[in-house]
Coordinates of C-alpha atoms in Angstrom, one line a residue:
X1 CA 28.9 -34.8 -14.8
X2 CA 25.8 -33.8 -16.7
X3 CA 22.1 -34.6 -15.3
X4 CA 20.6 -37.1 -16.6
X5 CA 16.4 -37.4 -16.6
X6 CA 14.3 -39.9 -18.5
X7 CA 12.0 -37.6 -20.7
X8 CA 8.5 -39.3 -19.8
X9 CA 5.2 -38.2 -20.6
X10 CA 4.1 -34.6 -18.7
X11 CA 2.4 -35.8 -15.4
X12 CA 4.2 -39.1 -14.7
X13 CA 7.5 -37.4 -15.5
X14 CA 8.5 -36.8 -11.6
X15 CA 6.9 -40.0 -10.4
X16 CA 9.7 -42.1 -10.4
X17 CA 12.2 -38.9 -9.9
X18 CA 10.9 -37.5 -7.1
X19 CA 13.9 -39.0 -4.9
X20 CA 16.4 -38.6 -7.5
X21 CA 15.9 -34.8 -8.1
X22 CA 15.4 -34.0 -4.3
X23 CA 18.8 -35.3 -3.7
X24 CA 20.5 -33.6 -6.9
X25 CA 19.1 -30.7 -5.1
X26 CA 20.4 -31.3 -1.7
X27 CA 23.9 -31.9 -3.7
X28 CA 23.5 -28.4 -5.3
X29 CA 23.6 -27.1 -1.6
X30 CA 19.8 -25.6 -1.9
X31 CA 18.6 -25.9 1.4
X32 CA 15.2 -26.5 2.7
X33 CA 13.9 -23.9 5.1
X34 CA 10.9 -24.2 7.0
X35 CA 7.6 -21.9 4.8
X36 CA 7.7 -19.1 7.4
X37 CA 11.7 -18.5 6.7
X38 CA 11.2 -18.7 3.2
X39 CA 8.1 -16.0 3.4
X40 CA 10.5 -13.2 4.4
X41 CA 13.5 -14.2 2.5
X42 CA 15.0 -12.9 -0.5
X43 CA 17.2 -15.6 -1.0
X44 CA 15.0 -17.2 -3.4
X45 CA 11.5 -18.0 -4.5
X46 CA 8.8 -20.4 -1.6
X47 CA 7.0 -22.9 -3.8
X48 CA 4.9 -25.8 -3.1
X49 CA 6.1 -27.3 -5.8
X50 CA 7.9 -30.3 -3.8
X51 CA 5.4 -30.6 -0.9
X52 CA 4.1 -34.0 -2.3
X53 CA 7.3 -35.3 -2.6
X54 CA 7.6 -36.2 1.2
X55 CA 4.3 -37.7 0.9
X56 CA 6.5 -40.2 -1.4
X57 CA 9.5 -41.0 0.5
X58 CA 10.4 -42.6 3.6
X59 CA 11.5 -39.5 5.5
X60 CA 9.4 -38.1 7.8
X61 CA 9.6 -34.5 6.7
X62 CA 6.3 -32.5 7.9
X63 CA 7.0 -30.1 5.5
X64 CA 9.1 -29.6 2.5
X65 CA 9.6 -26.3 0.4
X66 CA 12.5 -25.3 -1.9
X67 CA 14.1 -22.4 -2.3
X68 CA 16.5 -21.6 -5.0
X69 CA 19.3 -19.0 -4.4
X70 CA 19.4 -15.6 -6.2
X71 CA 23.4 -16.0 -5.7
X72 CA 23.1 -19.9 -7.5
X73 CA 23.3 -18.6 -10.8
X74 CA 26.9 -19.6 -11.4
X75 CA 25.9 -23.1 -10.5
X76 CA 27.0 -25.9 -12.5
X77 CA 24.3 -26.9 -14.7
X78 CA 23.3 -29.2 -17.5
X79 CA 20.3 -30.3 -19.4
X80 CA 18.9 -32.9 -21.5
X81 CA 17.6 -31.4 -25.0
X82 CA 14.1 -31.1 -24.9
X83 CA 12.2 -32.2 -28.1
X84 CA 15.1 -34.2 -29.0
X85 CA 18.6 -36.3 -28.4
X86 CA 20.9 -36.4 -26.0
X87 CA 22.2 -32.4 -26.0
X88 CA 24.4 -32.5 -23.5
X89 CA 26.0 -29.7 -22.2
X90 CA 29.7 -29.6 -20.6
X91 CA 29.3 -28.8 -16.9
X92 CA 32.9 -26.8 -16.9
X93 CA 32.6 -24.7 -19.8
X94 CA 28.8 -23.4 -20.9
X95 CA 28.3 -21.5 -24.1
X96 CA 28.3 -17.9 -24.2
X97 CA 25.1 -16.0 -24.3
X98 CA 24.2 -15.0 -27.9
X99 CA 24.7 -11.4 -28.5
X100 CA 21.1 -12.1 -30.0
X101 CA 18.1 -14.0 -28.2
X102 CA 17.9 -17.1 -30.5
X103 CA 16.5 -19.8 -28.9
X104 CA 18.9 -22.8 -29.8
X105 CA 16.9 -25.7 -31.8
X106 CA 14.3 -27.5 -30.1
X107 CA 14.2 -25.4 -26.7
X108 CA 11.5 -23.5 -27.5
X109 CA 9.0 -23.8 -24.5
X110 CA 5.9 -25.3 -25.1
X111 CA 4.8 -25.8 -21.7
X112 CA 5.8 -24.4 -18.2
X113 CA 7.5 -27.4 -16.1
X114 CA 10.3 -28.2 -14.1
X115 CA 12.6 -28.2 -17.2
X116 CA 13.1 -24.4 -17.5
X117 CA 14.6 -24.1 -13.8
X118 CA 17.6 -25.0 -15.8
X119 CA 17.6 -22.1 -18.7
X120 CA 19.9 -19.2 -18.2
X121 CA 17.8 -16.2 -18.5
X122 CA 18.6 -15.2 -21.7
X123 CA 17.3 -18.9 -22.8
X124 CA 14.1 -18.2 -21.0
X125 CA 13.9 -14.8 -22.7
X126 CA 13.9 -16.2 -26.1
X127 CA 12.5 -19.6 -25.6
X128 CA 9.2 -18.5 -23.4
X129 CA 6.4 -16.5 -25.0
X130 CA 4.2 -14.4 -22.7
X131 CA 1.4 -16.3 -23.7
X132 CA 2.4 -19.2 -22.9
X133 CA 2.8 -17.9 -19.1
X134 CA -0.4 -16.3 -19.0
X135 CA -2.3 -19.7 -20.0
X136 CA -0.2 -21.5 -17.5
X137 CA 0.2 -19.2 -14.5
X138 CA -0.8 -21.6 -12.1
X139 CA 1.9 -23.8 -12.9
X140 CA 4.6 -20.9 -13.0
X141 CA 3.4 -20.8 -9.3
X142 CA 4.2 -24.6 -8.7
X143 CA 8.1 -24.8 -10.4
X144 CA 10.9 -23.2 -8.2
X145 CA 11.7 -20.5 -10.4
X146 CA 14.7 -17.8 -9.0
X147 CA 14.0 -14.5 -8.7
X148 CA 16.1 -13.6 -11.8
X149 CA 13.4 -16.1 -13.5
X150 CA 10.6 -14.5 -12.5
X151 CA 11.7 -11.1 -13.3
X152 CA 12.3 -12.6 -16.9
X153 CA 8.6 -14.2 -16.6
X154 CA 7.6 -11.0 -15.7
X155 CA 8.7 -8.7 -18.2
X156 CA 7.3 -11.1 -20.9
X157 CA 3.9 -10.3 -19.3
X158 CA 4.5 -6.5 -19.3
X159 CA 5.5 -6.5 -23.1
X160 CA 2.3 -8.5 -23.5
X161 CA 0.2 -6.3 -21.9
X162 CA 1.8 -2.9 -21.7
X163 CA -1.6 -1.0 -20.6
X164 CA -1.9 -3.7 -17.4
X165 CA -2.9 -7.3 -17.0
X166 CA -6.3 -8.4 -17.9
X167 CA -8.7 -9.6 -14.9
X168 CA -8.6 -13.1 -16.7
X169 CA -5.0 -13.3 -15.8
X170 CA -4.6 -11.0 -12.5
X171 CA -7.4 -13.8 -11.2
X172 CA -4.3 -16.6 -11.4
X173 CA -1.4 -14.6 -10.2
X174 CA -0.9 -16.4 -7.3
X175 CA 2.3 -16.0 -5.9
X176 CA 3.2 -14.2 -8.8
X177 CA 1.5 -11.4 -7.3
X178 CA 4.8 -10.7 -5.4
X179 CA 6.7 -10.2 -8.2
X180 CA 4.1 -7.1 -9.4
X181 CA 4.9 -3.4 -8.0
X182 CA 2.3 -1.5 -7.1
X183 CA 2.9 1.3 -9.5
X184 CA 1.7 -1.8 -12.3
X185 CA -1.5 -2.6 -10.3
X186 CA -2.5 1.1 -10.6
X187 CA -3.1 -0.1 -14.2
X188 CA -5.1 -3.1 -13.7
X189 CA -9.0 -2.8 -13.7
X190 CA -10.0 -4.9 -11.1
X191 CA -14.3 -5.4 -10.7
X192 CA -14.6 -9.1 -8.9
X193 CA -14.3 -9.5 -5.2
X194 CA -13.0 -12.7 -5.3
X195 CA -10.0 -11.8 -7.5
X196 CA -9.7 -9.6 -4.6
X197 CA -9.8 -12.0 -2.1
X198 CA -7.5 -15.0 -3.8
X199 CA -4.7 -12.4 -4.0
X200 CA -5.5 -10.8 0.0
X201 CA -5.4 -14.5 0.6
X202 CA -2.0 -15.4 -1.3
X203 CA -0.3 -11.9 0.7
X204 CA -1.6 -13.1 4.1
X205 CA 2.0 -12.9 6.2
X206 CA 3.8 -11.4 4.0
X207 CA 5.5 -8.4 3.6
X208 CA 3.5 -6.6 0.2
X209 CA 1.6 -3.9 2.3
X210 CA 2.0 -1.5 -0.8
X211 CA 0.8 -3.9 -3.2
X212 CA -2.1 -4.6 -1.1
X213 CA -2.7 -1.0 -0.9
X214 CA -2.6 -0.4 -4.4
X215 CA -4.7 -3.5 -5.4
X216 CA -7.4 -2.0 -2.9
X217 CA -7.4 1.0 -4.3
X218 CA -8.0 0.2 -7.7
X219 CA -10.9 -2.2 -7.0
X220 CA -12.3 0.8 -5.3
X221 CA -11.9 3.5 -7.9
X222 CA -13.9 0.9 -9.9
X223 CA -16.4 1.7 -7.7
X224 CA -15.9 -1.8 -5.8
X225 CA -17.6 -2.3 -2.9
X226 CA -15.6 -4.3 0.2
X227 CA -17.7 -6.6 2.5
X228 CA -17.0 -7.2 6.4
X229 CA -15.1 -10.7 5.5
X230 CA -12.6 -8.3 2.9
X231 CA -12.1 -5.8 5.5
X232 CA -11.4 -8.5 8.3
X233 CA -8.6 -9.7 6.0
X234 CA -7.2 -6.1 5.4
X235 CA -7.4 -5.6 9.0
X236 CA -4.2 -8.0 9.3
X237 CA -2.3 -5.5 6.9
X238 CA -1.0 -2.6 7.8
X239 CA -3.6 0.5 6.9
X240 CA -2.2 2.1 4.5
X241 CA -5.1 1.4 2.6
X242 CA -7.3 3.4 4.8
X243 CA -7.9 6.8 2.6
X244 CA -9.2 4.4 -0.6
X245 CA -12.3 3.1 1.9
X246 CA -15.3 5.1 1.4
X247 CA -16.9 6.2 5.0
X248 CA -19.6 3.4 4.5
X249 CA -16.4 1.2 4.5
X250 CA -14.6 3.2 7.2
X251 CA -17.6 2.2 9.4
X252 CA -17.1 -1.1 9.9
X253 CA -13.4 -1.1 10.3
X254 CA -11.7 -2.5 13.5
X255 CA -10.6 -1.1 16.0
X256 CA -7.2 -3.0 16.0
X257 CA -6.5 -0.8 12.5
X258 CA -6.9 2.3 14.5
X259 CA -4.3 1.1 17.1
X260 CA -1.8 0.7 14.3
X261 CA -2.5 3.3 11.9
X262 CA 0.0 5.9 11.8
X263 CA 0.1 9.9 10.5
X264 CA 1.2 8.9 7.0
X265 CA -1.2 6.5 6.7
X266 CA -3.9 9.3 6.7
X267 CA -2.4 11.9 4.9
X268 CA -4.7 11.2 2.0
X269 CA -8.1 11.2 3.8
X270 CA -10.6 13.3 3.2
X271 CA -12.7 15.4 5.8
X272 CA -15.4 13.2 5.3
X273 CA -13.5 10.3 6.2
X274 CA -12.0 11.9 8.8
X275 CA -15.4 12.7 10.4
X276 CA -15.4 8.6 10.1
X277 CA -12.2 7.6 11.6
X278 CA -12.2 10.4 14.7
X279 CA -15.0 9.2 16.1
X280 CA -13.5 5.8 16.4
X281 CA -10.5 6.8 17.3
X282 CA -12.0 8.2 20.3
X283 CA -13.9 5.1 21.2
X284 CA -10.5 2.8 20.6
X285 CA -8.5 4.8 23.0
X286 CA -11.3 5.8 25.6
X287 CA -9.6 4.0 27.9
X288 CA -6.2 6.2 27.7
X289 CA -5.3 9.6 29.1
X290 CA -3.5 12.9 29.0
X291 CA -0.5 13.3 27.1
X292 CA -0.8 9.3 26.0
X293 CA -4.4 9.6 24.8
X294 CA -3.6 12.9 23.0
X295 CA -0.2 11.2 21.3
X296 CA -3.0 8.6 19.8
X297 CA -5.6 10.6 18.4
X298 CA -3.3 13.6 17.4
X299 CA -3.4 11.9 13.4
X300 CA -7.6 12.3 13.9
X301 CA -7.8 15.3 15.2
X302 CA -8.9 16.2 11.7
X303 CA -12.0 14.9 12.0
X304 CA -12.5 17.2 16.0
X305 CA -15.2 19.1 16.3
X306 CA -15.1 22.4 17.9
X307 CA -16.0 20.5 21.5
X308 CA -13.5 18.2 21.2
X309 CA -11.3 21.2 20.4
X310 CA -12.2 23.2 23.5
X311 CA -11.7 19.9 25.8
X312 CA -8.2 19.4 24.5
X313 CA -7.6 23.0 25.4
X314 CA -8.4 22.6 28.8
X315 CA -5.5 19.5 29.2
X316 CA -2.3 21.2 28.6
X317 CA -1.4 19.1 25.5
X318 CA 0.6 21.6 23.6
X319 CA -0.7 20.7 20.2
X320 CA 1.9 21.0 17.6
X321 CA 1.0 23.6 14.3
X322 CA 1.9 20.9 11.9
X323 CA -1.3 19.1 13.7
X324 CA -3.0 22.5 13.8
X325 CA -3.3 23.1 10.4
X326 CA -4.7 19.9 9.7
X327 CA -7.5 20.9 11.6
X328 CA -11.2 21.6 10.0
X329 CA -12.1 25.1 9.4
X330 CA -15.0 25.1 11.1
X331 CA -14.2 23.9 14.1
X332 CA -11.6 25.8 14.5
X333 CA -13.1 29.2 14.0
X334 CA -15.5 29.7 17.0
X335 CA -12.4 28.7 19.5
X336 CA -11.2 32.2 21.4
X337 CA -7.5 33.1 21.6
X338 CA -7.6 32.1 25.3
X339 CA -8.6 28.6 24.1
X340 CA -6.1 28.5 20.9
X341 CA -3.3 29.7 23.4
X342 CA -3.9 26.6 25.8
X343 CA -4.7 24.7 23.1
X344 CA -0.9 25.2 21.4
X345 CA 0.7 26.1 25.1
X346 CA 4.5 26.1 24.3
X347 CA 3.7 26.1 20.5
X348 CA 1.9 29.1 19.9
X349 CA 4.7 31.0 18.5
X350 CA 4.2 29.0 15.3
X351 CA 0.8 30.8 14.7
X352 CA 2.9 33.7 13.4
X353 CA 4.5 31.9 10.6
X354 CA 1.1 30.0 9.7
X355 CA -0.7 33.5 10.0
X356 CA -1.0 33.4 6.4
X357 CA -2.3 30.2 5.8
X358 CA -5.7 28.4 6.6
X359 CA -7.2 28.1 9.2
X360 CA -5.2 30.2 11.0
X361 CA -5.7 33.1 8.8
X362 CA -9.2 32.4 8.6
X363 CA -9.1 32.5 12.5
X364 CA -7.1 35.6 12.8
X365 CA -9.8 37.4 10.9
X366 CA -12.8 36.1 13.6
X367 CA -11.0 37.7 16.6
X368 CA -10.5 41.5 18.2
X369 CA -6.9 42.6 17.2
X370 CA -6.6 43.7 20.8
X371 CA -7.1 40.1 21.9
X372 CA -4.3 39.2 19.5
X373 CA -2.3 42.2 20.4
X374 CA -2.2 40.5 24.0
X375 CA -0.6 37.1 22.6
X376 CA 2.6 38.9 21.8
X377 CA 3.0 37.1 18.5
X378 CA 2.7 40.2 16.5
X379 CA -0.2 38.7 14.5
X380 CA -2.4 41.3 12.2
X381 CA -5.9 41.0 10.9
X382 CA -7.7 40.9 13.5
X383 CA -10.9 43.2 13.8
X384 CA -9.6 46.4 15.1
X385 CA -10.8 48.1 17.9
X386 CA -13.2 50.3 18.5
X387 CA -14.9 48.6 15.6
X388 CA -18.6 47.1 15.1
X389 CA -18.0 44.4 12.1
X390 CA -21.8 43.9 11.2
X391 CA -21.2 41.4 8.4
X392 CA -18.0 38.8 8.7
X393 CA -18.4 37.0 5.1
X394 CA -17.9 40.7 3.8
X395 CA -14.1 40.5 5.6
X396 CA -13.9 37.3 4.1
X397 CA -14.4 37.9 0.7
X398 CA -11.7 40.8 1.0
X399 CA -9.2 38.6 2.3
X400 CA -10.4 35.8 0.7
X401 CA -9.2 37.1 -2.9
X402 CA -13.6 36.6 -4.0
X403 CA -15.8 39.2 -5.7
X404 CA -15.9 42.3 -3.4
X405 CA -19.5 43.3 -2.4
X406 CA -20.3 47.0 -4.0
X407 CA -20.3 49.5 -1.6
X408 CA -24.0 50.6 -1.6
X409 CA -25.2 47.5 0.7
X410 CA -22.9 48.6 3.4
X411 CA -23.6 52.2 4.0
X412 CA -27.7 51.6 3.5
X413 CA -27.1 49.1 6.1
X414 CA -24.8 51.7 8.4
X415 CA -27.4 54.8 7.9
X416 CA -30.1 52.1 9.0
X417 CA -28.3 51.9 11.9
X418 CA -27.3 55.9 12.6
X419 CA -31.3 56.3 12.1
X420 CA -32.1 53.5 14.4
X421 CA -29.9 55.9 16.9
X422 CA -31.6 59.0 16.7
X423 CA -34.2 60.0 19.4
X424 CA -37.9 60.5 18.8

């Protein structure tokens, strides 16, 4: 049995239908899960595209939204020609694709409706222009298209903008939003807020964290600026937008984000954003202690200061290396080995192997080799005994790889010195 659909004027087309389609789709076996269920489903594609249509029946439905299978592309279809007669098509025994993408006579799309649930995919690539889906996005968002569908929809797009969507068009996503990976919004160039906001506002429950993340960051490389409402919203994402935020941004994040940001999420910041997220990391988790407080701001430790450095030391936390290195230069320099070796407590062994690198190198070059001799780790570089070191930068240039200082500096400074020495 082939459908059969009166072919009315566009907008009073599913008036009278609205019953009759509903219950072709019921037959189908599409089901009708509650909006939540069909958030997190892959199954098929949410649309409010039927949530009128219990306004005009007699069931008391309090909400209605379809979902088309991904697996319903074997089902038994049929169509009435559009632009045309009666072109029915045998329910049993469809066509072949074309080895080409013709579109048969009188298919060819000239608007986005409900009629092009019903092309196989190979019909919607020949029949639908990209074009024609950027000037009518919002009503790609309102037809229950399959995934396979939108992935056709979406490839039309990319050939029509192979650099990256236009703002004009990224604006009235939508839903279609989902559909875009994150590696294609790198190559958007996003300036408006608000197209910021619709598509934060679109994401809101669901599961498109990278996207997110990606769509931040390229409003911000833009040199975008976020305001408190924006990063409210991003707040009910999960952070792994945090290392795009300049500190000005960083500063008015919530505290709930610091709960739930986790070590990868900050691989990417930057010591001044660091210097940013520490200290509110400190005030987030004031209320914890020993080994539970230091679990929680071990990913900011990178933003410590050499006081904060010297507390830890005295707790017995037994900071990893992998947490050491990430450590600033600066602050950890001035610590002593007596504080490094409670700081590290059953790590310290894995100075030796980071000996070479910074800022343990850098660290090494700071302290008496007799001090480091006492560690047991075997670690050279150190200043050796018996030795004045008047100038430090001097050792670091050396080991630093930097111009060397010449020579005559040092021993005017050193016979300075003997002179100093000598009786009167």
């Amino acid at each position: 049995m082939a459908l059969q659909t009166a072919q009315p004027p566009l907008g009073s087309r599913w008036t009278s239908t609205r019953g009759s389609l509903l219950l072709l789709l019921l037959s189908l076996g599409w089901v009708l899960p509650s909006r939540a269920q069909a958030a997190d489903s892959r199954l098929g594609v949410m649309t409010p595209w039927l949530q009128g249509t219990s306004r005009d029946l007699t069931w008391q439905w309090p909400e209605l939204t379809v979902i088309l299978s991904r697996d319903r592309r074997d089902t038994q279809r049929s169509r009435q020609g559009l632009g045309g007669g009666d072109k029915r098509r045998p329910v049993h025994n469809p066509p072949p694709a074309p080895a080409e993408k013709v579109c048969p006579p009188g298919q060819k799309a000239h608007v986005v409706d409900e009629n092009l649930v019903f092309y196989e995919e190979w019909e919607l690539e020949a029949c639908v222009d990209g074009a024609l889906l950027e000037a009518q996005m919002d009503r790609v968002n309102m037809v229950p298209f399959t995934y396979q569908q939108l992935d056709v929809f979406k490839r039309k797009l990319d050939q029509l903008y192979p650099q990256g969507y236009p703002e004009s068009l990224i604006q009235h996503l939508g839903y279609f939003f989902f559909e875009i990976t994150p590696e294609d919004i790198h190559k958007w160039n996003v300036t408006s807020l608000e197209t910021v906001k619709s598509l934060l506002k679109v994401s809101k429950g669901h599961k498109v964290d990278a996207q997110v993340a990606a769509l931040i960051a390229c409003y911000v490389a833009g040199g975008g600026q976020l305001d408190k409402a924006t990063l409210d919203v991003l707040a009910t994402f999960s952070p792994t937008y945090l290392c795009v935020l300049s500190p000005e941004q960083l500063g008015s994040v919530q505290h709930s984000v610091i709960w739930v940001a986790r070590a990868q999420d900050l691989d990417a910041c930057r010591p001044p954003q660091m210097d940013v997220l520490y200290p509110k990391a400190r005030t987030a988790f004031q209320n914890l202690s020993g080994s539970e407080y230091f679990e929680r701001i071990k990913p900011y430790l990178g933003g410590a200061r050499t006081e904060d450095l010297r507390a830890l030391s005295q707790q017995n936390v037994s900071m990893d290396t992998a947490t050491f290195k990430t450590l600033q230069r600066e602050a950890v320099l001035p610590l002593t080995v007596a504080e490094v070796q409670n700081l590290l407590g059953a790590n310290l062994a894995g100075l030796k192997a980071e000996q070479g690198n910074s800022p343990v190198r850098d660290w090494i070059l700071r302290q008496r080799q007799d001090d480091l001799d006492r560690l047991g780790l075997g670690l050279r570089g150190g200043i050796p005994n018996g030795y004045l070191v008047m100038d430090l930068s001097f050792r670091e240039a050396l080991s630093g790889g930097a111009r060397l200082l010449r020579p005559g500096p040092v021993f005017t400074a050193i016979l300075a010195l003997l002179l100093g020495l000598i009786p009167k």
